[in-house]
Amino acid sequence: MFYYFVKFKLANEAKSKEIALDLHKEKFTDACNCFNMTGEHARVYKKILNQVVTPSYLEIVFECEDKIPNPTMCFRSYSKHLVKTYHLESWCTASGNFFKGVKAQEISKNEAFQEHNESENEEITDLEMVQEILDLCFKNVVENAEQKRERQKIISRIKTILKEYQR
């Protein structure tokens, strides 16, 4: 078995700012159950082991019988189920995308079966916060254009907040 961690957010940027995903947990639970039922009989076995719904993100740990190059692509039927069953067409982008993969990585079996939650509500110490901000601003990372834009937006928001305290 191979184990993966994937993190999604709504592809529609405007909707992602106004919709709290955690208020719709029952819909995501239903989609998870549907995914697991179809995954048992699919050409390549797949099963969601853990799903965490935060206000902005959906985090999923799943197992798969074969190694896959792009784990986020396994969730097309998951997205289709949500859109069709709950009539969430208004959450999609103009091109019809529902979710955008933010993170996807292969993980070990031990990691798959432990609590894997990068929730936004998780408390961090002041020192950890400063370290994260420094990494965000100065860490030399190879990233795609979308990640770079998102990083720049976050840095701009931090600057705006800090300007209020300079007075």
Coordinates of N, CA and C in Angstrom, one line a residue:
M1 N 0.8 -1.2 0.0 CA 0.0 0.0 0.0 C 0.9 1.3 0.0
F2 N 0.3 2.3 -0.6 CA 1.0 3.6 -0.6 C 0.0 4.6 0.1
Y3 N 0.6 5.5 0.8 CA -0.2 6.5 1.6 C 0.1 7.9 1.2
Y4 N -0.9 8.7 1.1 CA -0.8 10.1 0.6 C -1.5 11.1 1.5
F5 N -1.0 12.3 1.6 CA -1.6 13.4 2.2 C -1.9 14.4 1.2
V6 N -3.2 14.9 1.1 CA -3.5 15.9 0.1 C -4.3 17.0 0.9
K7 N -4.1 18.2 0.4 CA -4.8 19.4 1.0 C -5.4 20.2 -0.1
F8 N -6.7 20.4 0.0 CA -7.4 21.2 -1.0 C -8.0 22.4 -0.4
K9 N -8.3 23.4 -1.3 CA -9.1 24.5 -1.0 C -10.0 24.7 -2.2
L10 N -11.0 25.5 -2.0 CA -11.9 25.8 -3.2 C -11.2 26.5 -4.3
A11 N -11.4 26.1 -5.5 CA -10.7 26.7 -6.6 C -11.2 28.1 -6.9
N12 N -12.4 28.3 -6.6 CA -13.0 29.7 -6.8 C -12.6 30.6 -5.6
E13 N -11.7 31.5 -5.9 CA -11.0 32.3 -4.9 C -12.1 33.2 -4.1
A14 N -13.0 33.7 -4.9 CA -14.1 34.6 -4.2 C -14.9 33.7 -3.2
K15 N -15.3 32.6 -3.7 CA -16.1 31.7 -2.8 C -15.3 31.2 -1.6
S16 N -14.0 30.9 -1.8 CA -13.2 30.4 -0.7 C -13.1 31.4 0.4
K17 N -13.2 32.7 0.1 CA -13.2 33.7 1.2 C -14.5 33.9 1.9
E18 N -15.6 33.5 1.3 CA -16.9 33.7 1.9 C -17.5 32.4 2.5
I19 N -17.0 31.2 2.1 CA -17.6 30.0 2.5 C -16.7 29.3 3.5
A20 N -17.2 29.0 4.7 CA -16.5 28.2 5.7 C -16.8 26.7 5.5
L21 N -15.8 26.0 5.0 CA -16.0 24.6 4.7 C -16.4 23.8 5.9
D22 N -16.0 24.1 7.1 CA -16.3 23.3 8.2 C -17.8 23.4 8.6
L23 N -18.5 24.3 8.0 CA -20.0 24.4 8.3 C -20.7 23.4 7.4
H24 N -20.0 22.7 6.5 CA -20.6 21.7 5.6 C -20.0 20.4 5.8
K25 N -19.6 20.0 7.0 CA -18.9 18.8 7.2 C -19.7 17.5 6.8
E26 N -21.0 17.6 7.0 CA -21.8 16.4 6.6 C -21.7 16.1 5.1
K27 N -21.6 17.1 4.3 CA -21.4 16.9 2.9 C -20.1 16.3 2.5
F28 N -19.1 16.7 3.2 CA -17.7 16.1 3.0 C -17.7 14.7 3.5
T29 N -18.4 14.4 4.6 CA -18.4 13.1 5.2 C -19.1 12.1 4.2
D30 N -20.2 12.6 3.6 CA -21.0 11.8 2.6 C -20.1 11.6 1.4
A31 N -19.4 12.6 0.9 CA -18.5 12.4 -0.2 C -17.3 11.4 0.1
C32 N -16.9 11.4 1.3 CA -15.8 10.5 1.8 C -16.4 9.1 1.7
N33 N -17.6 8.9 2.2 CA -18.2 7.5 2.2 C -18.4 7.0 0.8
C34 N -18.8 7.9 -0.1 CA -19.0 7.5 -1.5 C -17.7 7.2 -2.1
F35 N -16.6 8.0 -1.9 CA -15.3 7.7 -2.4 C -14.8 6.4 -1.9
N36 N -15.0 6.0 -0.6 CA -14.5 4.8 -0.1 C -15.3 3.6 -0.7
M37 N -16.6 3.8 -0.9 CA -17.4 2.7 -1.5 C -17.0 2.4 -2.9
T38 N -16.8 3.4 -3.7 CA -16.3 3.3 -5.1 C -14.9 2.8 -5.2
G39 N -14.1 3.3 -4.2 CA -12.7 2.9 -4.2 C -12.4 1.5 -4.0
E40 N -13.3 0.8 -3.3 CA -13.2 -0.6 -3.0 C -13.3 -1.4 -4.3
H41 N -14.1 -0.9 -5.2 CA -14.3 -1.7 -6.5 C -13.6 -1.1 -7.7
A42 N -12.8 -0.1 -7.5 CA -12.2 0.6 -8.6 C -11.0 -0.3 -9.1
R43 N -10.5 0.1 -10.3 CA -9.4 -0.6 -10.9 C -8.2 -0.6 -10.0
V44 N -8.0 0.6 -9.3 CA -6.9 0.7 -8.3 C -7.6 1.0 -7.0
Y45 N -7.5 0.1 -6.0 CA -8.1 0.3 -4.7 C -7.6 1.6 -4.1
K46 N -8.6 2.4 -3.5 CA -8.3 3.7 -2.8 C -9.2 3.8 -1.6
K47 N -8.7 4.3 -0.5 CA -9.6 4.5 0.6 C -9.1 5.7 1.5
I48 N -10.0 6.6 1.8 CA -9.7 7.7 2.7 C -9.6 7.2 4.1
L49 N -8.5 7.4 4.8 CA -8.3 7.0 6.2 C -8.7 8.1 7.2
N50 N -8.4 9.3 6.8 CA -8.7 10.4 7.7 C -9.0 11.7 6.9
Q51 N -10.0 12.4 7.3 CA -10.4 13.6 6.6 C -10.6 14.7 7.6
V52 N -10.0 15.8 7.5 CA -10.2 17.0 8.4 C -10.7 18.1 7.5
V53 N -11.8 18.7 8.0 CA -12.4 19.9 7.3 C -12.2 21.1 8.2
T54 N -11.4 22.0 7.7 CA -11.2 23.3 8.4 C -12.0 24.4 7.7
P55 N -12.1 25.6 8.2 CA -12.8 26.6 7.5 C -12.4 26.9 6.1
S56 N -11.1 26.8 5.9 CA -10.5 27.1 4.5 C -10.0 25.9 3.7
Y57 N -9.7 24.8 4.4 CA -9.1 23.7 3.7 C -9.8 22.3 4.0
L58 N -9.5 21.4 3.1 CA -9.9 20.0 3.3 C -8.6 19.2 3.2
E59 N -8.3 18.5 4.3 CA -7.1 17.7 4.4 C -7.5 16.2 4.4
I60 N -6.9 15.5 3.6 CA -7.2 14.0 3.4 C -6.0 13.2 3.5
V61 N -6.0 12.1 4.2 CA -5.0 11.1 4.2 C -5.7 9.8 3.6
F62 N -5.1 9.3 2.6 CA -5.7 8.1 2.0 C -4.6 7.1 1.6
E63 N -5.1 5.8 1.4 CA -4.2 4.8 1.0 C -4.6 4.4 -0.4
C64 N -3.6 3.8 -1.1 CA -3.8 3.5 -2.5 C -3.0 2.2 -2.8
E65 N -3.6 1.3 -3.6 CA -2.9 0.1 -3.9 C -1.7 0.2 -4.7
D66 N -1.7 1.2 -5.6 CA -0.5 1.4 -6.5 C 0.0 2.8 -6.3
K67 N 1.3 3.0 -6.6 CA 1.9 4.4 -6.5 C 1.3 5.2 -7.6
I68 N 0.9 6.5 -7.3 CA 0.3 7.4 -8.3 C 1.1 8.7 -8.4
P69 N 1.2 9.2 -9.6 CA 2.1 10.4 -9.8 C 1.4 11.7 -9.3
N70 N 0.1 11.8 -9.4 CA -0.6 13.0 -8.9 C -1.8 12.6 -8.0
P71 N -1.6 12.6 -6.7 CA -2.7 12.1 -5.8 C -3.9 13.0 -5.8
T72 N -3.8 14.3 -6.2 CA -5.0 15.1 -6.2 C -6.0 14.7 -7.3
M73 N -5.5 14.1 -8.3 CA -6.3 13.7 -9.5 C -7.3 12.5 -9.1
C74 N -7.0 11.9 -8.0 CA -7.9 10.8 -7.6 C -9.3 11.3 -7.1
F75 N -9.4 12.6 -6.9 CA -10.6 13.1 -6.2 C -11.6 13.8 -7.1
R76 N -11.5 13.4 -8.4 CA -12.4 14.0 -9.4 C -13.9 13.5 -9.0
S77 N -14.0 12.2 -8.8 CA -15.4 11.7 -8.5 C -15.9 12.3 -7.1
Y78 N -14.9 12.5 -6.2 CA -15.3 13.1 -4.9 C -15.9 14.5 -5.1
S79 N -15.2 15.3 -6.0 CA -15.7 16.6 -6.3 C -17.0 16.6 -7.0
K80 N -17.1 15.7 -8.0 CA -18.3 15.5 -8.8 C -19.5 15.2 -7.9
H81 N -19.3 14.3 -6.9 CA -20.3 13.9 -6.0 C -20.8 15.1 -5.2
L82 N -19.9 15.9 -4.7 CA -20.3 17.1 -4.0 C -21.1 18.0 -4.8
V83 N -20.7 18.3 -6.0 CA -21.3 19.3 -6.9 C -22.7 18.8 -7.3
K84 N -22.8 17.5 -7.8 CA -24.0 17.0 -8.3 C -25.1 16.7 -7.2
T85 N -24.6 16.1 -6.1 CA -25.5 15.7 -5.0 C -26.1 17.0 -4.2
Y86 N -25.2 17.9 -4.0 CA -25.6 19.1 -3.2 C -25.7 20.4 -4.0
H87 N -25.7 20.3 -5.3 CA -25.9 21.4 -6.2 C -25.0 22.6 -5.8
L88 N -23.7 22.3 -5.8 CA -22.7 23.3 -5.4 C -22.0 23.9 -6.7
E89 N -22.8 24.0 -7.8 CA -22.2 24.5 -9.0 C -21.7 25.9 -8.8
S90 N -22.3 26.7 -7.9 CA -21.9 28.1 -7.7 C -20.6 28.2 -7.0
W91 N -20.1 27.1 -6.4 CA -18.8 27.1 -5.7 C -17.7 26.8 -6.8
C92 N -18.0 26.4 -8.0 CA -17.0 26.1 -9.0 C -16.5 27.4 -9.7
T93 N -15.4 27.2 -10.3 CA -14.8 28.3 -11.1 C -15.6 28.3 -12.5
A94 N -15.4 29.3 -13.3 CA -16.0 29.4 -14.6 C -15.6 28.2 -15.5
S95 N -14.4 27.7 -15.3 CA -14.0 26.5 -16.0 C -14.4 25.2 -15.5
G96 N -15.2 25.2 -14.4 CA -15.8 24.0 -13.8 C -15.0 23.4 -12.7
N97 N -13.9 24.0 -12.3 CA -13.0 23.4 -11.2 C -13.7 23.6 -9.8
F98 N -13.7 22.6 -9.0 CA -14.2 22.7 -7.7 C -13.1 22.9 -6.6
F99 N -12.2 22.0 -6.6 CA -11.1 22.0 -5.7 C -9.8 22.4 -6.4
K100 N -8.9 23.0 -5.6 CA -7.5 23.2 -6.1 C -6.6 22.5 -5.1
G101 N -5.7 21.7 -5.6 CA -4.7 21.0 -4.7 C -3.7 22.0 -4.2
V102 N -3.6 22.1 -2.9 CA -2.6 23.0 -2.3 C -1.3 22.3 -1.9
K103 N -1.5 21.0 -1.5 CA -0.4 20.2 -1.1 C -0.7 18.7 -1.4
A104 N 0.3 18.0 -1.9 CA 0.1 16.5 -2.1 C 1.4 15.9 -1.9
Q105 N 1.5 14.9 -1.1 CA 2.7 14.2 -0.8 C 2.5 12.8 -0.4
E106 N 3.5 11.9 -0.7 CA 3.4 10.6 -0.2 C 3.9 10.6 1.2
I107 N 3.3 9.8 2.1 CA 3.7 9.7 3.5 C 3.9 8.3 3.9
S108 N 4.5 8.1 5.0 CA 4.8 6.7 5.5 C 3.5 6.1 6.1
K109 N 3.5 4.8 6.3 CA 2.3 4.2 6.9 C 2.1 4.7 8.3
N110 N 3.2 5.0 9.1 CA 3.1 5.5 10.4 C 2.4 6.9 10.4
E111 N 2.8 7.7 9.5 CA 2.2 9.1 9.4 C 0.8 9.0 9.0
A112 N 0.4 8.0 8.2 CA -1.0 7.9 7.7 C -1.9 7.5 8.9
F113 N -1.4 6.8 9.8 CA -2.3 6.4 10.9 C -2.2 7.2 12.2
Q114 N -1.4 8.3 12.1 CA -1.4 9.2 13.3 C -2.2 10.4 12.9
E115 N -2.6 11.2 13.9 CA -3.4 12.4 13.7 C -2.6 13.3 12.8
H116 N -3.2 13.6 11.6 CA -2.5 14.5 10.6 C -3.4 15.7 10.4
N117 N -3.1 16.8 11.1 CA -4.0 18.0 11.0 C -3.1 19.2 11.0
E118 N -3.2 19.9 9.9 CA -2.5 21.2 9.9 C -3.5 22.3 10.0
S119 N -4.4 22.2 10.9 CA -5.5 23.1 11.0 C -5.1 24.5 11.2
E120 N -5.8 25.5 10.7 CA -5.5 26.9 10.9 C -5.8 27.3 12.3
N121 N -6.6 26.5 13.0 CA -7.0 26.9 14.4 C -5.9 26.4 15.4
E122 N -4.9 25.7 14.9 CA -4.0 25.1 15.8 C -3.1 26.2 16.4
E123 N -2.9 26.1 17.7 CA -2.2 27.1 18.5 C -0.7 26.9 18.2
I124 N 0.1 28.0 18.0 CA 1.5 28.0 17.9 C 2.1 29.0 18.9
T125 N 3.3 28.7 19.3 CA 4.0 29.6 20.2 C 4.5 30.9 19.4
D126 N 4.8 31.9 20.2 CA 5.3 33.2 19.6 C 6.6 32.9 18.8
L127 N 7.5 32.1 19.3 CA 8.7 31.8 18.6 C 8.4 31.0 17.3
E128 N 7.5 30.1 17.3 CA 7.1 29.3 16.1 C 6.5 30.3 15.1
M129 N 5.7 31.2 15.5 CA 5.1 32.2 14.6 C 6.2 33.0 13.9
V130 N 7.1 33.5 14.7 CA 8.2 34.4 14.2 C 9.0 33.5 13.2
Q131 N 9.3 32.3 13.5 CA 10.1 31.4 12.6 C 9.3 31.2 11.3
E132 N 8.0 31.0 11.4 CA 7.2 30.8 10.2 C 7.2 32.0 9.3
I133 N 7.1 33.2 9.9 CA 7.1 34.4 9.1 C 8.4 34.6 8.4
L134 N 9.5 34.4 9.2 CA 10.8 34.5 8.6 C 11.0 33.5 7.4
D135 N 10.6 32.3 7.6 CA 10.6 31.3 6.5 C 9.8 31.7 5.3
L136 N 8.6 32.3 5.6 CA 7.8 32.7 4.5 C 8.4 33.8 3.7
C137 N 9.1 34.8 4.4 CA 9.7 35.9 3.7 C 11.0 35.6 3.1
F138 N 11.8 34.8 3.7 CA 13.2 34.7 3.3 C 13.7 33.3 2.8
K139 N 12.9 32.3 3.0 CA 13.3 30.9 2.6 C 13.4 30.8 1.1
N140 N 14.5 30.3 0.6 CA 14.6 30.1 -0.8 C 14.0 28.8 -1.2
V141 N 12.8 28.9 -1.9 CA 12.0 27.7 -2.2 C 11.6 27.8 -3.7
V142 N 11.7 26.6 -4.3 CA 11.3 26.5 -5.7 C 9.8 26.4 -5.7
E143 N 9.1 27.3 -6.3 CA 7.6 27.2 -6.3 C 7.1 27.6 -7.6
N144 N 5.8 27.2 -7.9 CA 5.2 27.6 -9.1 C 4.6 29.0 -9.0
A145 N 4.1 29.5 -10.1 CA 3.7 30.9 -10.2 C 2.5 31.1 -9.2
E146 N 1.6 30.2 -9.1 CA 0.4 30.3 -8.2 C 0.9 30.4 -6.7
Q147 N 1.8 29.5 -6.3 CA 2.3 29.5 -5.0 C 3.0 30.8 -4.7
K148 N 3.8 31.3 -5.6 CA 4.5 32.6 -5.5 C 3.5 33.7 -5.3
R149 N 2.4 33.8 -6.0 CA 1.4 34.8 -5.9 C 0.8 34.7 -4.5
E150 N 0.4 33.5 -4.1 CA -0.2 33.3 -2.8 C 0.7 33.8 -1.7
R151 N 2.0 33.4 -1.8 CA 3.0 33.8 -0.8 C 3.1 35.4 -0.7
Q152 N 3.1 36.0 -1.9 CA 3.2 37.5 -1.9 C 2.0 38.1 -1.3
K153 N 0.8 37.5 -1.5 CA -0.4 38.1 -0.9 C -0.4 38.0 0.6
I154 N 0.1 36.9 1.1 CA 0.3 36.7 2.6 C 1.2 37.7 3.1
I155 N 2.4 37.9 2.5 CA 3.4 38.9 2.9 C 2.8 40.3 2.9
S156 N 2.0 40.6 1.9 CA 1.4 41.9 1.8 C 0.4 42.1 3.0
R157 N -0.4 41.1 3.3 CA -1.3 41.2 4.4 C -0.6 41.4 5.7
I158 N 0.5 40.7 5.9 CA 1.3 40.9 7.1 C 1.8 42.3 7.2
K159 N 2.3 42.8 6.1 CA 2.8 44.2 6.1 C 1.7 45.2 6.5
T160 N 0.5 45.0 5.9 CA -0.7 45.8 6.2 C -1.0 45.8 7.7
I161 N -1.0 44.7 8.3 CA -1.3 44.5 9.7 C -0.2 45.2 10.5
L162 N 1.1 45.1 10.2 CA 2.2 45.7 10.9 C 2.2 47.2 10.8
K163 N 1.7 47.8 9.7 CA 1.6 49.2 9.5 C 0.7 49.9 10.6
E164 N -0.3 49.1 11.0 CA -1.3 49.6 12.0 C -0.6 49.8 13.3
Y165 N 0.4 49.0 13.6 CA 1.2 49.1 14.9 C 2.3 50.1 14.9
Q166 N 2.7 50.6 13.7 CA 3.8 51.6 13.6 C 3.4 53.0 14.1
R167 N 2.1 53.2 14.2 CA 1.6 54.5 14.6 C 1.7 54.8 16.1

